[in-house]
Amino acid sequence: MPTAIIADDERLMRDQLRMRLGQVWPELEIIGEAKNGDEAVDLVDQLKPDFTFLDIRMPGKTGMEAAAVIGNKSHIVFVTAYDAYAVEAFERGAVDYVLKPPEQERLQITVDRLKTRLATPAADMNASVTAMLSQLAEKITAPKPSYLQWIQASIGQDLRMIPVEEILFFRSDEKYTCVQTERYEALIRKPVRDLAEELDPALFWQIHRATLVNVNAIEGVTRDIRGRHLVMIKGKPDKLEVSRSFLHLFKQM
């Protein structure tokens, strides 16, 4: 069986990539996970995986630096939250890439490419990684996209400034959007479709056209007697419906 390790400093991203790979390539065995580039290098030496999925930005060695050390010991796939410039660079290289969050259709293309490489030696990444580092250095170190840090919301006659990390979920009706925190509920007029573009997608998942949920507030997913999937919120009785188009986020939960 083909084997792989996953290296990403975010547990949620490791879990999600593992789940997606299980869907598109059930025969692939994930034999290890690393939280940084140094651990990834050690795991490659110990476990000798066929493939190594490396996040670009990690503590210690970055994914690029880890790939240069790994060299030809394992086929490298970079995992990145950066789109256009990374895609262009990786398309011209011998390695492949996966964009965060991993989408099943794009991951299937990656898997098809990796299957063709099983019978060939892994390329030495030192030269190609060095070239990519020089091309991407400025963009890799560029500031992250500017996402909303605060939400200005009404509670009765009062106006509150709510840090986004304190918000459990947003839920819209025809006129207002409810902002639910652990301690209180507030209202804003901005619709979910606009919030989805302004909030960090690694922190807030859209699970319905009218609902965004903080991933750190998710306790689990259940089904009701009608077969609907419902997200359970930690410490709250609320259950948020997941529409069919967003079910892929929870396929194996």
mmCIF file of C-alpha atoms in Angstrom:
data_model
loop_
_atom_site.group_PDB
_atom_site.id
_atom_site.type_symbol
_atom_site.label_atom_id
_atom_site.label_comp_id
_atom_site.label_asym_id
_atom_site.label_seq_id
_atom_site.Cartn_x
_atom_site.Cartn_y
_atom_site.Cartn_z
ATOM 1 C CA MET A 1 0.000 0.000 0.000
ATOM 2 C CA PRO A 2 1.227 3.532 -0.716
ATOM 3 C CA THR A 3 2.080 5.522 2.419
ATOM 4 C CA ALA A 4 2.177 9.196 3.355
ATOM 5 C CA ILE A 5 2.745 11.605 6.221
ATOM 6 C CA ILE A 6 1.042 14.961 6.765
ATOM 7 C CA ALA A 7 2.868 17.972 8.222
ATOM 8 C CA ASP A 8 0.855 21.019 9.294
ATOM 9 C CA ASP A 9 0.946 23.052 12.498
ATOM 10 C CA GLU A 10 -2.881 23.236 12.556
ATOM 11 C CA ARG A 11 -4.538 20.047 13.829
ATOM 12 C CA LEU A 12 -7.799 20.918 12.073
ATOM 13 C CA MET A 13 -6.044 21.165 8.729
ATOM 14 C CA ARG A 14 -4.280 17.821 9.308
ATOM 15 C CA ASP A 15 -7.591 16.177 10.185
ATOM 16 C CA GLN A 16 -9.329 17.661 7.172
ATOM 17 C CA LEU A 17 -6.586 16.633 4.736
ATOM 18 C CA ARG A 18 -6.515 13.118 6.192
ATOM 19 C CA MET A 19 -10.294 12.889 5.750
ATOM 20 C CA ARG A 20 -10.214 14.158 2.163
ATOM 21 C CA LEU A 21 -7.385 11.806 1.200
ATOM 22 C CA GLY A 22 -9.368 8.923 2.661
ATOM 23 C CA GLN A 23 -12.247 9.827 0.373
ATOM 24 C CA VAL A 24 -10.293 10.122 -2.880
ATOM 25 C CA TRP A 25 -7.579 7.515 -2.220
ATOM 26 C CA PRO A 26 -8.727 4.936 0.365
ATOM 27 C CA GLU A 27 -5.673 2.754 -0.319
ATOM 28 C CA LEU A 28 -3.275 5.489 0.828
ATOM 29 C CA GLU A 29 -2.130 4.836 4.396
ATOM 30 C CA ILE A 30 -1.364 7.916 6.502
ATOM 31 C CA ILE A 31 1.401 6.573 8.732
ATOM 32 C CA GLY A 32 2.377 9.746 10.594
ATOM 33 C CA GLU A 33 1.628 13.399 11.309
ATOM 34 C CA ALA A 34 3.981 16.260 12.135
ATOM 35 C CA LYS A 35 3.352 19.705 13.625
ATOM 36 C CA ASN A 36 6.394 21.377 12.060
ATOM 37 C CA GLY A 37 9.104 20.953 9.459
ATOM 38 C CA ASP A 38 11.645 19.462 11.854
ATOM 39 C CA GLU A 39 9.224 16.701 12.887
ATOM 40 C CA ALA A 40 8.436 16.072 9.215
ATOM 41 C CA VAL A 41 12.116 15.534 8.392
ATOM 42 C CA ASP A 42 12.453 13.097 11.318
ATOM 43 C CA LEU A 43 9.323 11.184 10.297
ATOM 44 C CA VAL A 44 10.544 10.791 6.728
ATOM 45 C CA ASP A 45 13.802 9.329 8.011
ATOM 46 C CA GLN A 46 11.991 6.976 10.392
ATOM 47 C CA LEU A 47 8.970 5.900 8.335
ATOM 48 C CA LYS A 48 10.183 6.364 4.743
ATOM 49 C CA PRO A 49 6.751 7.372 3.323
ATOM 50 C CA ASP A 50 6.117 7.394 -0.398
ATOM 51 C CA PHE A 51 4.587 10.876 -0.133
ATOM 52 C CA THR A 52 4.969 13.818 2.229
ATOM 53 C CA PHE A 53 2.316 16.560 2.422
ATOM 54 C CA LEU A 54 4.072 19.695 3.703
ATOM 55 C CA ASP A 55 2.412 22.928 4.819
ATOM 56 C CA ILE A 56 4.493 25.857 3.610
ATOM 57 C CA ARG A 57 4.310 27.920 6.809
ATOM 58 C CA MET A 58 5.208 25.995 9.961
ATOM 59 C CA PRO A 59 7.249 26.656 13.116
ATOM 60 C CA GLY A 60 10.897 25.635 12.969
ATOM 61 C CA LYS A 61 11.662 24.548 9.432
ATOM 62 C CA THR A 62 9.134 25.757 6.879
ATOM 63 C CA GLY A 63 7.691 23.308 4.391
ATOM 64 C CA MET A 64 10.085 24.591 1.742
ATOM 65 C CA GLU A 65 13.103 24.137 4.029
ATOM 66 C CA ALA A 66 11.942 20.690 5.129
ATOM 67 C CA ALA A 67 11.522 19.644 1.482
ATOM 68 C CA ALA A 68 15.084 20.704 0.725
ATOM 69 C CA VAL A 69 16.356 18.463 3.553
ATOM 70 C CA ILE A 70 14.096 15.548 2.594
ATOM 71 C CA GLY A 71 15.450 15.705 -0.943
ATOM 72 C CA ASN A 72 14.696 12.506 -2.867
ATOM 73 C CA LYS A 73 13.606 10.440 0.143
ATOM 74 C CA SER A 74 9.903 11.072 -0.501
ATOM 75 C CA HIS A 75 7.637 12.605 -3.145
ATOM 76 C CA ILE A 76 6.698 16.094 -1.900
ATOM 77 C CA VAL A 77 3.283 17.772 -2.085
ATOM 78 C CA PHE A 78 3.075 21.303 -0.745
ATOM 79 C CA VAL A 79 -0.021 22.409 1.165
ATOM 80 C CA THR A 80 -0.679 26.137 1.028
ATOM 81 C CA ALA A 81 -3.257 28.784 1.819
ATOM 82 C CA TYR A 82 -1.904 30.976 -0.986
ATOM 83 C CA ASP A 83 -3.477 30.649 -4.369
ATOM 84 C CA ALA A 84 -2.518 32.333 -7.636
ATOM 85 C CA TYR A 85 1.231 32.802 -7.194
ATOM 86 C CA ALA A 86 1.731 29.405 -5.538
ATOM 87 C CA VAL A 87 -0.333 27.609 -8.143
ATOM 88 C CA GLU A 88 1.656 29.200 -10.934
ATOM 89 C CA ALA A 89 4.999 28.327 -9.348
ATOM 90 C CA PHE A 90 4.079 24.747 -8.458
ATOM 91 C CA GLU A 91 2.567 24.097 -11.883
ATOM 92 C CA ARG A 92 6.033 24.823 -13.314
ATOM 93 C CA GLY A 93 7.801 22.554 -10.817
ATOM 94 C CA ALA A 94 8.176 18.826 -10.348
ATOM 95 C CA VAL A 95 6.122 18.869 -7.144
ATOM 96 C CA ASP A 96 2.368 19.217 -6.723
ATOM 97 C CA TYR A 97 0.331 21.413 -4.408
ATOM 98 C CA VAL A 98 -2.904 21.340 -2.405
ATOM 99 C CA LEU A 99 -4.734 24.547 -1.570
ATOM 100 C CA LYS A 100 -6.313 25.042 1.864
ATOM 101 C CA PRO A 101 -8.979 24.051 2.610
ATOM 102 C CA PRO A 102 -8.508 20.913 0.485
ATOM 103 C CA GLU A 103 -11.306 20.482 -2.041
ATOM 104 C CA GLN A 104 -12.172 16.959 -3.179
ATOM 105 C CA GLU A 105 -12.129 17.706 -6.912
ATOM 106 C CA ARG A 106 -8.668 19.341 -6.844
ATOM 107 C CA LEU A 107 -7.309 16.700 -4.468
ATOM 108 C CA GLN A 108 -8.415 13.996 -6.913
ATOM 109 C CA ILE A 109 -6.171 15.601 -9.554
ATOM 110 C CA THR A 110 -3.271 15.527 -7.090
ATOM 111 C CA VAL A 111 -3.913 11.867 -6.276
ATOM 112 C CA ASP A 112 -4.005 10.936 -9.964
ATOM 113 C CA ARG A 113 -0.634 12.635 -10.421
ATOM 114 C CA LEU A 114 0.853 10.928 -7.377
ATOM 115 C CA LYS A 115 -0.263 7.491 -8.514
ATOM 116 C CA THR A 116 1.753 7.917 -11.706
ATOM 117 C CA ARG A 117 4.859 8.655 -9.633
ATOM 118 C CA LEU A 118 4.741 5.546 -7.468
ATOM 119 C CA ALA A 119 6.916 3.644 -9.911
ATOM 120 C CA THR A 120 9.473 6.454 -10.317
ATOM 121 C CA PRO A 121 12.143 7.724 -7.898
ATOM 122 C CA ALA A 122 11.360 10.907 -5.986
ATOM 123 C CA ALA A 123 13.055 13.956 -7.437
ATOM 124 C CA ASP A 124 15.752 15.730 -5.474
ATOM 125 C CA MET A 125 13.944 18.759 -4.111
ATOM 126 C CA ASN A 126 17.008 20.840 -3.262
ATOM 127 C CA ALA A 127 17.374 22.554 -6.640
ATOM 128 C CA SER A 128 13.674 23.055 -7.320
ATOM 129 C CA VAL A 129 12.919 24.223 -3.774
ATOM 130 C CA THR A 130 15.800 26.713 -3.867
ATOM 131 C CA ALA A 131 14.455 28.131 -7.124
ATOM 132 C CA MET A 132 10.929 28.378 -5.705
ATOM 133 C CA LEU A 133 12.190 30.052 -2.550
ATOM 134 C CA SER A 134 13.873 32.773 -4.574
ATOM 135 C CA GLN A 135 10.718 33.296 -6.677
ATOM 136 C CA LEU A 136 8.276 33.303 -3.750
ATOM 137 C CA ALA A 137 10.308 34.808 -0.902
ATOM 138 C CA GLU A 138 8.591 38.189 -0.958
ATOM 139 C CA LYS A 139 5.087 36.771 -1.310
ATOM 140 C CA ILE A 140 5.522 33.958 1.213
ATOM 141 C CA THR A 141 6.603 36.490 3.845
ATOM 142 C CA ALA A 142 3.934 39.017 2.884
ATOM 143 C CA PRO A 143 1.335 39.884 5.533
ATOM 144 C CA LYS A 144 -1.636 37.560 5.723
ATOM 145 C CA PRO A 145 -4.919 38.818 4.242
ATOM 146 C CA SER A 146 -6.633 41.367 6.457
ATOM 147 C CA TYR A 147 -9.700 39.735 7.992
ATOM 148 C CA LEU A 148 -12.245 41.228 10.348
ATOM 149 C CA GLN A 149 -11.019 41.265 13.945
ATOM 150 C CA TRP A 150 -14.090 42.896 15.526
ATOM 151 C CA ILE A 151 -17.806 42.961 14.873
ATOM 152 C CA GLN A 152 -19.802 46.066 15.775
ATOM 153 C CA ALA A 153 -23.226 44.853 16.884
ATOM 154 C CA SER A 154 -26.352 46.091 18.664
ATOM 155 C CA ILE A 155 -27.714 44.715 21.934
ATOM 156 C CA GLY A 156 -30.904 46.626 22.635
ATOM 157 C CA GLN A 157 -29.882 50.287 22.690
ATOM 158 C CA ASP A 158 -26.218 49.456 23.272
ATOM 159 C CA LEU A 159 -23.451 49.069 20.703
ATOM 160 C CA ARG A 160 -20.811 46.405 21.361
ATOM 161 C CA MET A 161 -17.422 45.733 19.810
ATOM 162 C CA ILE A 162 -17.150 41.931 19.778
ATOM 163 C CA PRO A 163 -13.833 40.164 19.035
ATOM 164 C CA VAL A 164 -14.511 37.637 16.274
ATOM 165 C CA GLU A 165 -12.852 34.778 18.193
ATOM 166 C CA GLU A 166 -15.581 35.137 20.866
ATOM 167 C CA ILE A 167 -18.371 34.602 18.327
ATOM 168 C CA LEU A 168 -19.796 31.077 18.194
ATOM 169 C CA PHE A 169 -21.839 31.534 15.031
ATOM 170 C CA PHE A 170 -23.655 33.965 12.735
ATOM 171 C CA ARG A 171 -27.187 33.189 11.559
ATOM 172 C CA SER A 172 -29.169 35.402 9.184
ATOM 173 C CA ASP A 173 -32.850 35.905 8.525
ATOM 174 C CA GLU A 174 -34.346 38.197 5.898
ATOM 175 C CA LYS A 175 -33.477 41.406 7.739
ATOM 176 C CA TYR A 176 -30.825 40.834 10.412
ATOM 177 C CA THR A 177 -27.906 38.569 11.251
ATOM 178 C CA CYS A 178 -27.729 37.142 14.757
ATOM 179 C CA VAL A 179 -24.263 37.230 16.341
ATOM 180 C CA GLN A 180 -24.130 34.555 19.044
ATOM 181 C CA THR A 181 -21.419 34.550 21.699
ATOM 182 C CA GLU A 182 -21.135 32.378 24.778
ATOM 183 C CA ARG A 183 -22.668 35.105 26.961
ATOM 184 C CA TYR A 184 -25.107 37.002 24.770
ATOM 185 C CA GLU A 185 -26.787 37.481 21.386
ATOM 186 C CA ALA A 186 -26.438 40.620 19.282
ATOM 187 C CA LEU A 187 -27.738 41.810 15.907
ATOM 188 C CA ILE A 188 -26.091 43.264 12.827
ATOM 189 C CA ARG A 189 -27.435 44.142 9.389
ATOM 190 C CA LYS A 190 -24.589 42.619 7.364
ATOM 191 C CA PRO A 191 -25.661 39.382 5.579
ATOM 192 C CA VAL A 192 -23.762 36.107 5.892
ATOM 193 C CA ARG A 193 -22.650 36.231 2.249
ATOM 194 C CA ASP A 194 -20.677 39.439 2.983
ATOM 195 C CA LEU A 195 -19.322 38.157 6.298
ATOM 196 C CA ALA A 196 -18.055 34.994 4.596
ATOM 197 C CA GLU A 197 -15.769 37.134 2.419
ATOM 198 C CA GLU A 198 -14.484 39.264 5.325
ATOM 199 C CA LEU A 199 -13.835 36.597 7.986
ATOM 200 C CA ASP A 200 -10.879 34.227 8.149
ATOM 201 C CA PRO A 201 -12.059 31.012 6.387
ATOM 202 C CA ALA A 202 -9.786 28.956 8.644
ATOM 203 C CA LEU A 203 -11.785 30.189 11.658
ATOM 204 C CA PHE A 204 -15.333 30.447 10.274
ATOM 205 C CA TRP A 205 -16.916 27.822 8.050
ATOM 206 C CA GLN A 206 -20.026 28.537 6.055
ATOM 207 C CA ILE A 207 -22.342 25.559 6.594
ATOM 208 C CA HIS A 208 -25.518 27.055 5.108
ATOM 209 C CA ARG A 209 -26.300 30.075 2.954
ATOM 210 C CA ALA A 210 -27.504 31.781 6.154
ATOM 211 C CA THR A 211 -25.027 30.370 8.693
ATOM 212 C CA LEU A 212 -21.341 30.729 9.579
ATOM 213 C CA VAL A 213 -19.885 28.794 12.496
ATOM 214 C CA ASN A 214 -16.654 29.197 14.459
ATOM 215 C CA VAL A 215 -14.786 25.906 13.950
ATOM 216 C CA ASN A 216 -13.528 26.060 17.545
ATOM 217 C CA ALA A 217 -17.141 26.067 18.773
ATOM 218 C CA ILE A 218 -18.136 22.858 16.966
ATOM 219 C CA GLU A 219 -18.765 19.967 19.328
ATOM 220 C CA GLY A 220 -19.872 17.513 16.658
ATOM 221 C CA VAL A 221 -22.432 16.728 13.988
ATOM 222 C CA THR A 222 -25.637 14.726 14.399
ATOM 223 C CA ARG A 223 -28.667 13.807 12.294
ATOM 224 C CA ASP A 224 -32.307 14.402 13.113
ATOM 225 C CA ILE A 225 -35.211 12.101 12.265
ATOM 226 C CA ARG A 226 -35.585 13.850 8.907
ATOM 227 C CA GLY A 227 -32.017 12.983 7.978
ATOM 228 C CA ARG A 228 -30.733 16.554 8.227
ATOM 229 C CA HIS A 229 -27.168 17.061 9.434
ATOM 230 C CA LEU A 230 -26.962 19.416 12.413
ATOM 231 C CA VAL A 231 -23.873 21.008 13.946
ATOM 232 C CA MET A 232 -23.808 20.911 17.752
ATOM 233 C CA ILE A 233 -22.289 23.904 19.541
ATOM 234 C CA LYS A 234 -20.131 23.467 22.644
ATOM 235 C CA GLY A 235 -22.035 24.435 25.796
ATOM 236 C CA LYS A 236 -25.130 25.528 23.856
ATOM 237 C CA PRO A 237 -28.436 23.839 22.975
ATOM 238 C CA ASP A 238 -28.351 25.358 19.471
ATOM 239 C CA LYS A 239 -28.139 22.968 16.524
ATOM 240 C CA LEU A 240 -27.262 24.512 13.175
ATOM 241 C CA GLU A 241 -28.417 22.882 9.963
ATOM 242 C CA VAL A 242 -25.785 21.977 7.369
ATOM 243 C CA SER A 243 -27.005 22.364 3.811
ATOM 244 C CA ARG A 244 -26.163 19.682 1.267
ATOM 245 C CA SER A 245 -23.585 21.803 -0.551
ATOM 246 C CA PHE A 246 -21.495 22.078 2.633
ATOM 247 C CA LEU A 247 -21.787 18.473 3.842
ATOM 248 C CA HIS A 248 -18.316 17.667 2.500
ATOM 249 C CA LEU A 249 -16.877 19.556 5.494
ATOM 250 C CA PHE A 250 -18.174 16.865 7.824
ATOM 251 C CA LYS A 251 -18.165 13.693 5.743
ATOM 252 C CA GLN A 252 -16.314 11.498 8.252
ATOM 253 C CA MET A 253 -17.114 13.268 11.515
#
